[in-house]
PDB file of C-alpha atoms in Angstrom:
ATOM      1  CA  MET A   1       0.146  -0.062  -0.319  1.00 85.00           C
ATOM      2  CA  LYS A   2       1.586   3.095  -1.180  1.00 82.00           C
ATOM      3  CA  ARG A   3       1.806   6.121   1.435  1.00 84.00           C
ATOM      4  CA  THR A   4      -0.932   8.959   0.594  1.00 82.00           C
ATOM      5  CA  ASN A   5       1.754  11.610   2.022  1.00 85.00           C
ATOM      6  CA  LYS A   6       4.140  13.058  -0.152  1.00 92.00           C
ATOM      7  CA  LEU A   7       7.483  11.950   1.742  1.00 97.00           C
ATOM      8  CA  PRO A   8       7.493   9.043   4.291  1.00 98.00           C
ATOM      9  CA  GLU A   9       7.555   9.103   7.656  1.00 98.00           C
ATOM     10  CA  LEU A  10      11.238   9.654   9.661  1.00 98.00           C
ATOM     11  CA  LEU A  11      11.111   7.354  12.738  1.00 98.00           C
ATOM     12  CA  ALA A  12      13.844   7.763  15.011  1.00 98.00           C
ATOM     13  CA  PRO A  13      14.964   5.606  18.248  1.00 97.00           C
ATOM     14  CA  ALA A  14      14.786   7.065  21.672  1.00 96.00           C
ATOM     15  CA  GLY A  15      16.823   4.688  24.537  1.00 92.00           C
ATOM     16  CA  SER A  16      16.428   7.338  26.962  1.00 93.00           C
ATOM     17  CA  PRO A  17      14.132  10.399  27.750  1.00 95.00           C
ATOM     18  CA  ASP A  18      17.229  12.628  26.341  1.00 95.00           C
ATOM     19  CA  ALA A  19      17.417  10.589  23.429  1.00 95.00           C
ATOM     20  CA  LEU A  20      13.602  10.891  23.033  1.00 97.00           C
ATOM     21  CA  ARG A  21      14.193  15.100  23.216  1.00 97.00           C
ATOM     22  CA  ALA A  22      17.117  14.837  20.482  1.00 96.00           C
ATOM     23  CA  ALA A  23      14.916  12.781  18.325  1.00 98.00           C
ATOM     24  CA  ILE A  24      12.443  15.699  18.251  1.00 98.00           C
ATOM     25  CA  GLU A  25      14.366  18.616  18.164  1.00 97.00           C
ATOM     26  CA  GLY A  26      16.453  16.493  14.963  1.00 97.00           C
ATOM     27  CA  GLY A  27      13.217  16.536  13.414  1.00 98.00           C
ATOM     28  CA  ALA A  28      11.430  13.344  13.697  1.00 98.00           C
ATOM     29  CA  ASP A  29       7.791  12.752  12.740  1.00 98.00           C
ATOM     30  CA  ALA A  30       7.548   9.362  14.790  1.00 98.00           C
ATOM     31  CA  VAL A  31       9.810   7.957  17.654  1.00 98.00           C
ATOM     32  CA  TYR A  32      10.085   4.320  19.067  1.00 97.00           C
ATOM     33  CA  LEU A  33      11.047   3.276  22.344  1.00 95.00           C
ATOM     34  CA  GLY A  34      11.004   0.278  24.964  1.00 92.00           C
ATOM     35  CA  GLY A  35       8.721  -0.107  28.015  1.00 88.00           C
ATOM     36  CA  SER A  36       9.672  -2.001  31.207  1.00 80.00           C
ATOM     37  CA  GLY A  37       9.428  -5.195  29.394  1.00 76.00           C
ATOM     38  CA  PHE A  38       8.869  -7.460  26.452  1.00 82.00           C
ATOM     39  CA  ASN A  39      11.446  -5.017  24.046  1.00 68.00           C
ATOM     40  CA  ALA A  40      14.245  -6.381  22.075  1.00 57.00           C
ATOM     41  CA  ARG A  41      16.702  -3.818  23.749  1.00 67.00           C
ATOM     42  CA  ALA A  42      16.618  -4.735  27.423  1.00 60.00           C
ATOM     43  CA  GLY A  43      20.170  -2.985  27.743  1.00 60.00           C
ATOM     44  CA  ALA A  44      18.794   0.415  26.746  1.00 62.00           C
ATOM     45  CA  VAL A  45      18.094   3.106  29.360  1.00 69.00           C
ATOM     46  CA  ASN A  46      14.209   2.748  28.544  1.00 75.00           C
ATOM     47  CA  PHE A  47      10.910   3.689  29.942  1.00 91.00           C
ATOM     48  CA  GLY A  48       8.906   3.192  32.960  1.00 89.00           C
ATOM     49  CA  GLU A  49       5.240   3.531  33.281  1.00 89.00           C
ATOM     50  CA  GLU A  50       5.147   6.814  34.454  1.00 93.00           C
ATOM     51  CA  GLN A  51       8.123   7.901  32.126  1.00 95.00           C
ATOM     52  CA  MET A  52       6.130   6.373  29.193  1.00 95.00           C
ATOM     53  CA  ALA A  53       2.982   8.654  30.124  1.00 96.00           C
ATOM     54  CA  ASP A  54       5.171  11.739  29.651  1.00 97.00           C
ATOM     55  CA  ALA A  55       6.786  10.768  26.381  1.00 97.00           C
ATOM     56  CA  ALA A  56       3.502  10.101  24.935  1.00 97.00           C
ATOM     57  CA  ALA A  57       2.229  13.728  26.665  1.00 97.00           C
ATOM     58  CA  LEU A  58       5.678  15.472  24.885  1.00 98.00           C
ATOM     59  CA  CYS A  59       4.975  13.528  21.252  1.00 98.00           C
ATOM     60  CA  ARG A  60       1.642  14.892  21.538  1.00 98.00           C
ATOM     61  CA  MET A  61       2.513  18.403  21.925  1.00 97.00           C
ATOM     62  CA  TYR A  62       4.955  18.334  19.278  1.00 98.00           C
ATOM     63  CA  GLY A  63       2.696  16.097  16.869  1.00 98.00           C
ATOM     64  CA  VAL A  64       4.758  13.025  16.910  1.00 98.00           C
ATOM     65  CA  SER A  65       3.951   9.721  16.784  1.00 98.00           C
ATOM     66  CA  LEU A  66       4.889   7.535  19.361  1.00 98.00           C
ATOM     67  CA  TYR A  67       5.517   3.671  18.834  1.00 98.00           C
ATOM     68  CA  VAL A  68       6.415   1.319  21.839  1.00 97.00           C
ATOM     69  CA  THR A  69       8.839  -1.981  21.152  1.00 94.00           C
ATOM     70  CA  LEU A  70       6.729  -5.129  22.663  1.00 94.00           C
ATOM     71  CA  ASN A  71       9.136  -7.306  20.150  1.00 87.00           C
ATOM     72  CA  THR A  72      10.567  -9.923  22.369  1.00 86.00           C
ATOM     73  CA  LEU A  73       9.025 -13.810  21.688  1.00 88.00           C
ATOM     74  CA  LEU A  74       6.436 -14.502  24.401  1.00 90.00           C
ATOM     75  CA  TYR A  75       6.655 -17.954  26.626  1.00 90.00           C
ATOM     76  CA  ASP A  76       2.832 -18.899  27.287  1.00 92.00           C
ATOM     77  CA  ARG A  77       3.510 -17.894  30.893  1.00 94.00           C
ATOM     78  CA  GLU A  78       4.072 -13.952  29.946  1.00 92.00           C
ATOM     79  CA  CYS A  79       0.891 -13.925  28.093  1.00 94.00           C
ATOM     80  CA  GLU A  80      -1.282 -12.571  30.856  1.00 94.00           C
ATOM     81  CA  ALA A  81       1.349 -10.112  32.024  1.00 93.00           C
ATOM     82  CA  PHE A  82       2.159  -9.080  28.296  1.00 94.00           C
ATOM     83  CA  LEU A  83      -1.655  -8.111  27.640  1.00 96.00           C
ATOM     84  CA  ARG A  84      -1.748  -6.183  31.277  1.00 95.00           C
ATOM     85  CA  TYR A  85       1.208  -4.080  29.715  1.00 94.00           C
ATOM     86  CA  ALA A  86      -0.250  -3.886  26.327  1.00 96.00           C
ATOM     87  CA  ALA A  87      -3.453  -2.591  27.678  1.00 96.00           C
ATOM     88  CA  THR A  88      -1.544   0.207  30.018  1.00 95.00           C
ATOM     89  CA  LEU A  89      -0.118   1.429  26.582  1.00 96.00           C
ATOM     90  CA  TYR A  90      -3.407   1.893  25.359  1.00 97.00           C
ATOM     91  CA  GLU A  91      -4.790   3.601  27.906  1.00 97.00           C
ATOM     92  CA  ILE A  92      -1.329   6.304  27.942  1.00 96.00           C
ATOM     93  CA  GLY A  93      -2.191   6.579  23.978  1.00 97.00           C
ATOM     94  CA  VAL A  94       0.473   5.243  22.046  1.00 97.00           C
ATOM     95  CA  ASP A  95       0.310   5.403  18.554  1.00 98.00           C
ATOM     96  CA  ALA A  96       1.262   1.442  17.811  1.00 98.00           C
ATOM     97  CA  ALA A  97       2.968  -1.537  19.249  1.00 97.00           C
ATOM     98  CA  ILE A  98       5.853  -3.120  17.212  1.00 97.00           C
ATOM     99  CA  VAL A  99       5.626  -6.920  17.639  1.00 96.00           C
ATOM    100  CA  ALA A 100       7.362  -9.782  16.290  1.00 92.00           C
ATOM    101  CA  ASP A 101       5.816 -12.469  17.807  1.00 92.00           C
ATOM    102  CA  PHE A 102       2.431 -13.800  15.812  1.00 93.00           C
ATOM    103  CA  GLY A 103       0.803 -15.391  18.744  1.00 94.00           C
ATOM    104  CA  ALA A 104       1.494 -11.736  20.421  1.00 95.00           C
ATOM    105  CA  MET A 105      -0.021 -10.034  17.465  1.00 96.00           C
ATOM    106  CA  ARG A 106      -3.365 -12.750  17.690  1.00 96.00           C
ATOM    107  CA  LEU A 107      -3.578 -11.606  21.480  1.00 96.00           C
ATOM    108  CA  LEU A 108      -3.669  -8.448  20.665  1.00 97.00           C
ATOM    109  CA  ARG A 109      -6.323  -8.215  18.035  1.00 96.00           C
ATOM    110  CA  THR A 110      -8.262 -10.598  20.047  1.00 96.00           C
ATOM    111  CA  TYR A 111      -8.206  -8.489  23.404  1.00 97.00           C
ATOM    112  CA  LEU A 112      -6.961  -5.215  22.149  1.00 97.00           C
ATOM    113  CA  PRO A 113      -8.320  -4.516  18.754  1.00 96.00           C
ATOM    114  CA  GLY A 114      -7.913  -0.826  19.217  1.00 97.00           C
ATOM    115  CA  LEU A 115      -4.260  -0.571  19.859  1.00 98.00           C
ATOM    116  CA  PRO A 116      -2.174  -0.690  16.099  1.00 98.00           C
ATOM    117  CA  VAL A 117       0.304  -3.144  15.485  1.00 98.00           C
ATOM    118  CA  HIS A 118       3.390  -2.869  13.071  1.00 98.00           C
ATOM    119  CA  ALA A 119       5.016  -6.085  12.372  1.00 97.00           C
ATOM    120  CA  SER A 120       8.681  -5.941  13.637  1.00 94.00           C
ATOM    121  CA  THR A 121      11.357  -6.682  11.424  1.00 92.00           C
ATOM    122  CA  GLN A 122      12.197  -9.678  13.472  1.00 89.00           C
ATOM    123  CA  ALA A 123       8.709 -11.179  12.006  1.00 91.00           C
ATOM    124  CA  SER A 124      10.849 -11.790   9.041  1.00 90.00           C
ATOM    125  CA  VAL A 125       8.595 -10.553   6.375  1.00 95.00           C
ATOM    126  CA  HIS A 126      10.474 -10.421   3.005  1.00 94.00           C
ATOM    127  CA  SER A 127       7.679 -10.877   0.403  1.00 96.00           C
ATOM    128  CA  LEU A 128       4.073  -9.742  -0.561  1.00 98.00           C
ATOM    129  CA  ALA A 129       2.797 -13.259   0.867  1.00 98.00           C
ATOM    130  CA  GLY A 130       4.420 -12.137   4.446  1.00 96.00           C
ATOM    131  CA  ALA A 131       3.100  -8.544   4.059  1.00 97.00           C
ATOM    132  CA  GLU A 132      -0.468 -10.054   3.448  1.00 98.00           C
ATOM    133  CA  ALA A 133      -0.399 -12.570   6.363  1.00 96.00           C
ATOM    134  CA  ALA A 134       0.905  -9.722   8.679  1.00 97.00           C
ATOM    135  CA  ALA A 135      -2.223  -8.125   7.339  1.00 97.00           C
ATOM    136  CA  ARG A 136      -4.362 -10.856   8.446  1.00 96.00           C
ATOM    137  CA  MET A 137      -3.421 -10.771  11.921  1.00 94.00           C
ATOM    138  CA  GLY A 138      -4.568  -7.336  12.196  1.00 95.00           C
ATOM    139  CA  CYS A 139      -1.182  -5.144  11.535  1.00 97.00           C
ATOM    140  CA  ARG A 140      -1.300  -1.971  10.076  1.00 97.00           C
ATOM    141  CA  ARG A 141       2.072  -1.818   9.000  1.00 98.00           C
ATOM    142  CA  VAL A 142       5.087  -4.126   8.375  1.00 98.00           C
ATOM    143  CA  VAL A 143       8.932  -3.439   9.074  1.00 97.00           C
ATOM    144  CA  LEU A 144      10.166  -5.121   5.894  1.00 97.00           C
ATOM    145  CA  ALA A 145      13.186  -7.283   5.913  1.00 94.00           C
ATOM    146  CA  ARG A 146      16.569  -5.765   5.996  1.00 92.00           C
ATOM    147  CA  GLU A 147      17.901  -8.178   3.225  1.00 91.00           C
ATOM    148  CA  LEU A 148      15.691  -6.577   0.429  1.00 95.00           C
ATOM    149  CA  PRO A 149      16.673  -4.735  -2.418  1.00 95.00           C
ATOM    150  CA  LEU A 150      14.983  -1.898  -3.561  1.00 97.00           C
ATOM    151  CA  ALA A 151      13.111  -3.563  -6.633  1.00 96.00           C
ATOM    152  CA  GLU A 152      11.279  -5.680  -4.289  1.00 97.00           C
ATOM    153  CA  ILE A 153      10.660  -3.036  -1.518  1.00 97.00           C
ATOM    154  CA  ALA A 154       8.970  -1.398  -4.580  1.00 97.00           C
ATOM    155  CA  ALA A 155       6.898  -3.971  -5.362  1.00 97.00           C
ATOM    156  CA  ILE A 156       6.135  -5.499  -2.206  1.00 98.00           C
ATOM    157  CA  THR A 157       4.680  -1.515  -1.224  1.00 98.00           C
ATOM    158  CA  ALA A 158       2.879  -1.349  -4.257  1.00 97.00           C
ATOM    159  CA  ALA A 159       0.870  -4.292  -3.896  1.00 97.00           C
ATOM    160  CA  ALA A 160       0.433  -4.740  -0.236  1.00 97.00           C
ATOM    161  CA  SER A 161      -2.670  -3.900   1.725  1.00 97.00           C
ATOM    162  CA  ILE A 162      -0.792  -2.250   4.856  1.00 97.00           C
ATOM    163  CA  GLU A 163       2.008   0.095   4.944  1.00 97.00           C
ATOM    164  CA  THR A 164       5.496  -0.846   4.624  1.00 98.00           C
ATOM    165  CA  GLU A 165       8.288   0.495   6.821  1.00 98.00           C
ATOM    166  CA  VAL A 166      12.233   0.245   6.016  1.00 97.00           C
ATOM    167  CA  PHE A 167      15.403   0.560   7.701  1.00 96.00           C
ATOM    168  CA  LEU A 168      17.408   3.421   6.662  1.00 97.00           C
ATOM    169  CA  HIS A 169      20.517   3.855   8.556  1.00 97.00           C
ATOM    170  CA  GLY A 170      22.228   1.968  11.534  1.00 95.00           C
ATOM    171  CA  ALA A 171      23.454  -1.083  13.085  1.00 93.00           C
ATOM    172  CA  LEU A 172      22.802  -4.482  10.951  1.00 91.00           C
ATOM    173  CA  CYS A 173      22.729  -7.951  12.292  1.00 87.00           C
ATOM    174  CA  VAL A 174      24.840 -10.612  10.831  1.00 85.00           C
ATOM    175  CA  SER A 175      21.811 -13.231  11.232  1.00 83.00           C
ATOM    176  CA  HIS A 176      18.643 -12.752   8.823  1.00 80.00           C
ATOM    177  CA  SER A 177      16.314  -9.958  10.276  1.00 75.00           C
ATOM    178  CA  GLY A 178      18.359 -10.284  13.482  1.00 69.00           C
ATOM    179  CA  GLN A 179      16.882 -13.653  14.214  1.00 77.00           C
ATOM    180  CA  CYS A 180      20.175 -14.852  15.624  1.00 81.00           C
ATOM    181  CA  LEU A 181      21.140 -17.526  18.219  1.00 81.00           C
ATOM    182  CA  PHE A 182      24.757 -17.025  18.615  1.00 84.00           C
ATOM    183  CA  SER A 183      24.586 -14.957  21.833  1.00 80.00           C
ATOM    184  CA  SER A 184      22.033 -17.359  23.738  1.00 80.00           C
ATOM    185  CA  LEU A 185      24.091 -20.325  22.309  1.00 81.00           C
ATOM    186  CA  VAL A 186      27.739 -19.018  23.710  1.00 82.00           C
ATOM    187  CA  GLY A 187      26.709 -17.052  26.358  1.00 78.00           C
ATOM    188  CA  GLY A 188      23.074 -17.980  27.592  1.00 76.00           C
ATOM    189  CA  ARG A 189      21.796 -14.429  26.440  1.00 80.00           C
ATOM    190  CA  SER A 190      19.227 -14.395  23.669  1.00 74.00           C
ATOM    191  CA  ALA A 191      18.615 -11.514  21.226  1.00 73.00           C
ATOM    192  CA  ASN A 192      14.912 -12.748  20.468  1.00 73.00           C
ATOM    193  CA  ARG A 193      14.897 -12.131  24.338  1.00 74.00           C
ATOM    194  CA  GLY A 194      16.326  -8.579  24.233  1.00 71.00           C
ATOM    195  CA  GLU A 195      19.995  -9.393  25.753  1.00 77.00           C
ATOM    196  CA  CYS A 196      22.032  -9.819  23.019  1.00 82.00           C
ATOM    197  CA  ALA A 197      26.016  -9.982  24.062  1.00 82.00           C
ATOM    198  CA  GLN A 198      26.764  -9.004  20.281  1.00 86.00           C
ATOM    199  CA  PRO A 199      29.402 -12.002  19.832  1.00 86.00           C
ATOM    200  CA  CYS A 200      29.347 -11.404  16.269  1.00 88.00           C
ATOM    201  CA  ARG A 201      31.577  -8.102  17.212  1.00 92.00           C
ATOM    202  CA  LEU A 202      34.400 -10.004  18.620  1.00 92.00           C
ATOM    203  CA  PRO A 203      37.668 -11.038  16.819  1.00 94.00           C
ATOM    204  CA  TYR A 204      38.146 -14.893  16.033  1.00 94.00           C
ATOM    205  CA  ASN A 205      41.678 -16.016  14.798  1.00 93.00           C
ATOM    206  CA  GLY A 206      42.707 -12.151  14.801  1.00 91.00           C
ATOM    207  CA  THR A 207      39.789 -10.897  12.729  1.00 93.00           C
ATOM    208  CA  TYR A 208      36.774  -9.481  12.618  1.00 93.00           C
ATOM    209  CA  PRO A 209      34.959 -12.182   9.764  1.00 92.00           C
ATOM    210  CA  ILE A 210      31.126 -11.170  10.883  1.00 91.00           C
ATOM    211  CA  SER A 211      31.379  -7.905  12.189  1.00 93.00           C
ATOM    212  CA  LEU A 212      28.809  -5.920   9.256  1.00 92.00           C
ATOM    213  CA  ARG A 213      29.308  -2.487   9.302  1.00 94.00           C
ATOM    214  CA  ASP A 214      26.405  -0.124   9.789  1.00 95.00           C
ATOM    215  CA  LEU A 215      23.787   0.734   7.165  1.00 95.00           C
ATOM    216  CA  SER A 216      23.348   4.362   5.056  1.00 97.00           C
ATOM    217  CA  LEU A 217      21.054   4.458   2.817  1.00 97.00           C
ATOM    218  CA  ALA A 218      21.670   8.334   2.747  1.00 98.00           C
ATOM    219  CA  PRO A 219      23.032   8.217  -1.216  1.00 96.00           C
ATOM    220  CA  HIS A 220      19.358   6.495  -1.771  1.00 97.00           C
ATOM    221  CA  VAL A 221      16.955   8.696  -0.448  1.00 98.00           C
ATOM    222  CA  PRO A 222      15.314   9.931  -3.662  1.00 98.00           C
ATOM    223  CA  ALA A 223      14.496   6.351  -4.503  1.00 97.00           C
ATOM    224  CA  LEU A 224      13.209   5.435  -1.144  1.00 97.00           C
ATOM    225  CA  ILE A 225      10.788   8.223  -1.590  1.00 97.00           C
ATOM    226  CA  GLY A 226       9.798   6.854  -5.269  1.00 97.00           C
ATOM    227  CA  ALA A 227       9.098   3.510  -3.586  1.00 97.00           C
ATOM    228  CA  GLY A 228       6.352   4.809  -1.783  1.00 97.00           C
ATOM    229  CA  VAL A 229       7.206   3.333   1.711  1.00 98.00           C
ATOM    230  CA  ALA A 230       5.495   4.865   4.435  1.00 98.00           C
ATOM    231  CA  SER A 231       8.144   4.924   7.046  1.00 98.00           C
ATOM    232  CA  LEU A 232      11.923   5.264   6.935  1.00 98.00           C
ATOM    233  CA  LYS A 233      13.715   3.733  10.215  1.00 98.00           C
ATOM    234  CA  ILE A 234      16.773   4.818  11.873  1.00 98.00           C
ATOM    235  CA  GLU A 235      18.332   2.519  14.127  1.00 96.00           C
ATOM    236  CA  GLY A 236      20.102   2.862  17.597  1.00 93.00           C
ATOM    237  CA  ARG A 237      17.978   2.442  20.673  1.00 92.00           C
ATOM    238  CA  MET A 238      21.668   2.061  22.353  1.00 90.00           C
ATOM    239  CA  LYS A 239      22.893   5.148  20.740  1.00 92.00           C
ATOM    240  CA  SER A 240      23.502   8.650  22.521  1.00 92.00           C
ATOM    241  CA  PRO A 241      21.643  11.627  22.286  1.00 94.00           C
ATOM    242  CA  ALA A 242      23.983  13.066  19.926  1.00 93.00           C
ATOM    243  CA  TYR A 243      24.077  10.261  17.370  1.00 95.00           C
ATOM    244  CA  VAL A 244      19.983  10.326  17.345  1.00 97.00           C
ATOM    245  CA  TYR A 245      19.906  14.438  17.006  1.00 96.00           C
ATOM    246  CA  GLY A 246      22.769  14.123  14.458  1.00 96.00           C
ATOM    247  CA  VAL A 247      21.378  11.591  12.133  1.00 98.00           C
ATOM    248  CA  THR A 248      17.715  12.389  12.787  1.00 98.00           C
ATOM    249  CA  SER A 249      18.943  15.830  11.448  1.00 98.00           C
ATOM    250  CA  ILE A 250      20.786  15.075   8.417  1.00 98.00           C
ATOM    251  CA  TYR A 251      17.746  12.622   7.185  1.00 98.00           C
ATOM    252  CA  ARG A 252      15.260  15.152   7.982  1.00 98.00           C
ATOM    253  CA  ARG A 253      17.152  17.578   5.500  1.00 98.00           C
ATOM    254  CA  LEU A 254      17.499  15.128   2.754  1.00 98.00           C
ATOM    255  CA  LEU A 255      13.592  14.024   2.909  1.00 98.00           C
ATOM    256  CA  ASP A 256      12.483  17.590   2.692  1.00 98.00           C
ATOM    257  CA  GLU A 257      14.761  18.620  -0.041  1.00 98.00           C
ATOM    258  CA  GLY A 258      14.419  15.181  -2.281  1.00 97.00           C
ATOM    259  CA  ARG A 259      18.116  14.420  -2.225  1.00 98.00           C
ATOM    260  CA  ALA A 260      20.940  12.409  -1.448  1.00 98.00           C
ATOM    261  CA  ALA A 261      23.426  13.014   0.849  1.00 98.00           C
ATOM    262  CA  THR A 262      26.489  15.252  -0.352  1.00 97.00           C
ATOM    263  CA  ALA A 263      30.196  14.133   0.686  1.00 96.00           C
ATOM    264  CA  GLU A 264      30.460  16.505   3.425  1.00 95.00           C
ATOM    265  CA  GLU A 265      26.924  14.766   4.992  1.00 97.00           C
ATOM    266  CA  ASN A 266      28.159  11.504   4.326  1.00 96.00           C
ATOM    267  CA  ARG A 267      31.222  12.592   6.511  1.00 95.00           C
ATOM    268  CA  ARG A 268      29.300  13.763   9.132  1.00 95.00           C
ATOM    269  CA  LEU A 269      27.245  10.495   9.415  1.00 97.00           C
ATOM    270  CA  ALA A 270      30.434   8.675   9.601  1.00 96.00           C
ATOM    271  CA  ALA A 271      32.007  10.728  12.133  1.00 95.00           C
ATOM    272  CA  LEU A 272      28.513  10.241  14.283  1.00 96.00           C
ATOM    273  CA  PHE A 273      29.143   6.523  14.239  1.00 96.00           C
ATOM    274  CA  SER A 274      30.576   4.069  11.832  1.00 94.00           C
ATOM    275  CA  ARG A 275      32.362   0.674  11.656  1.00 94.00           C
ATOM    276  CA  SER A 276      35.121   1.440   8.729  1.00 91.00           C
ATOM    277  CA  GLY A 277      32.621   3.511   7.015  1.00 91.00           C
ATOM    278  CA  PHE A 278      28.803   2.336   5.631  1.00 94.00           C
ATOM    279  CA  THR A 279      27.378  -0.760   3.746  1.00 92.00           C
ATOM    280  CA  VAL A 280      24.259   0.016   1.478  1.00 90.00           C
ATOM    281  CA  GLY A 281      23.622  -3.761   2.735  1.00 75.00           C
ATOM    282  CA  TYR A 282      21.792  -5.597   0.426  1.00 87.00           C
ATOM    283  CA  PHE A 283      19.482  -2.596  -0.991  1.00 93.00           C
ATOM    284  CA  CYS A 284      21.374  -2.340  -4.288  1.00 89.00           C
ATOM    285  CA  GLY A 285      20.795  -6.366  -4.744  1.00 81.00           C
ATOM    286  CA  LYS A 286      24.294  -7.138  -4.458  1.00 75.00           C
ATOM    287  CA  CYS A 287      26.389  -7.751  -1.635  1.00 76.00           C
ATOM    288  CA  GLU A 288      29.713  -5.452  -1.935  1.00 74.00           C
ATOM    289  CA  ARG A 289      32.992  -6.853  -0.350  1.00 75.00           C
ATOM    290  CA  PRO A 290      33.854  -6.395   2.300  1.00 82.00           C
ATOM    291  CA  MET A 291      30.604  -5.638   3.910  1.00 90.00           C
ATOM    292  CA  THR A 292      32.402  -5.986   7.443  1.00 92.00           C
ATOM    293  CA  GLY A 293      33.815  -3.385   9.673  1.00 91.00           C
ATOM    294  CA  VAL A 294      35.023  -2.920  13.274  1.00 92.00           C
ATOM    295  CA  ARG A 295      34.907   0.363  15.451  1.00 91.00           C
ATOM    296  CA  SER A 296      38.246   1.480  15.125  1.00 88.00           C
ATOM    297  CA  GLY A 297      40.104   4.218  17.100  1.00 90.00           C
ATOM    298  CA  GLU A 298      39.561   6.677  14.326  1.00 90.00           C
ATOM    299  CA  ASP A 299      35.963   6.020  14.192  1.00 88.00           C
ATOM    300  CA  LYS A 300      35.932   6.828  18.275  1.00 89.00           C
ATOM    301  CA  SER A 301      37.967  10.045  17.588  1.00 88.00           C
ATOM    302  CA  ALA A 302      35.719  11.661  15.102  1.00 86.00           C
ATOM    303  CA  SER A 303      32.680  11.007  17.288  1.00 88.00           C
ATOM    304  CA  ARG A 304      34.193  12.145  20.166  1.00 86.00           C
ATOM    305  CA  ALA A 305      35.321  15.639  18.108  1.00 81.00           C
ATOM    306  CA  LEU A 306      31.780  16.455  17.245  1.00 80.00           C
ATOM    307  CA  PRO A 307      30.099  19.177  19.119  1.00 74.00           C
ATOM    308  CA  PRO A 308      26.793  18.206  21.819  1.00 70.00           C
ATOM    309  CA  PRO A 309      23.148  18.011  20.324  1.00 65.00           C
ATOM    310  CA  PRO A 310      21.555  21.501  20.658  1.00 63.00           C
ATOM    311  CA  VAL A 311      18.630  20.093  23.268  1.00 54.00           C
ATOM    312  CA  GLY A 312      17.888  20.715  26.816  1.00 53.00           C
TER     313      GLY A 312
END
């Protein structure tokens, strides 16, 4: 379903109240954040119930949509607590829940049909059939798998009966759509439960064979606008407010002006955070070499040299 607005929504991460304010100041149309449970970034500061209510009020004040991640896989014993928490979010007035577990989607459709649901990228939707399955589960939007090339993104978006969302910038998981069991197997910390220890970022035999560079689609903003997607998502709930403000403000300008990033804007994005530069991932229909990279001393120095974001 192609969007009705001229531009896609710019969706920014908020791993803390300070990052939320940075995202709004940077020009985000919408923000996504995690609450006290059931979200895939347990290591972020996240938001308690009172903070969530404050966040919702702040977003309403600035006309920014608020999406809350409920994107861990559920155990059966958690279903009742999950529904209680989702009901609290509904009462607070959040704009949507981002959900990965198809059983959780069914629960929300049955017991909280008024709460809009977005299918998380961890639902691994990579086809029109997958998008339509999410629609039948009651989802209003689907976050497409990060491994899709532009042609498939555009084709799914044109034919689907629900909105599509695409990751625009930030960290990539070495596993398909983040469905990795490496951390769980080697350390007992499940990525699908919000506890990933990122063993993919570690050296093996003196090299870093599975540490992917961050994604940056800044050179392809006009193509993304033309593809008709409803939302463009910046990864980074574990990142600093300075990162959130800097990346969001650059993409705000690119979207408003309908253009690709300049060389200087690309350099600033890399200074904010990169791992030996960026990759376009799978977006162009091929995996360039190398796609791997590490956070070098030079990368860290460039980030430290940046001024703080102009937010209170």
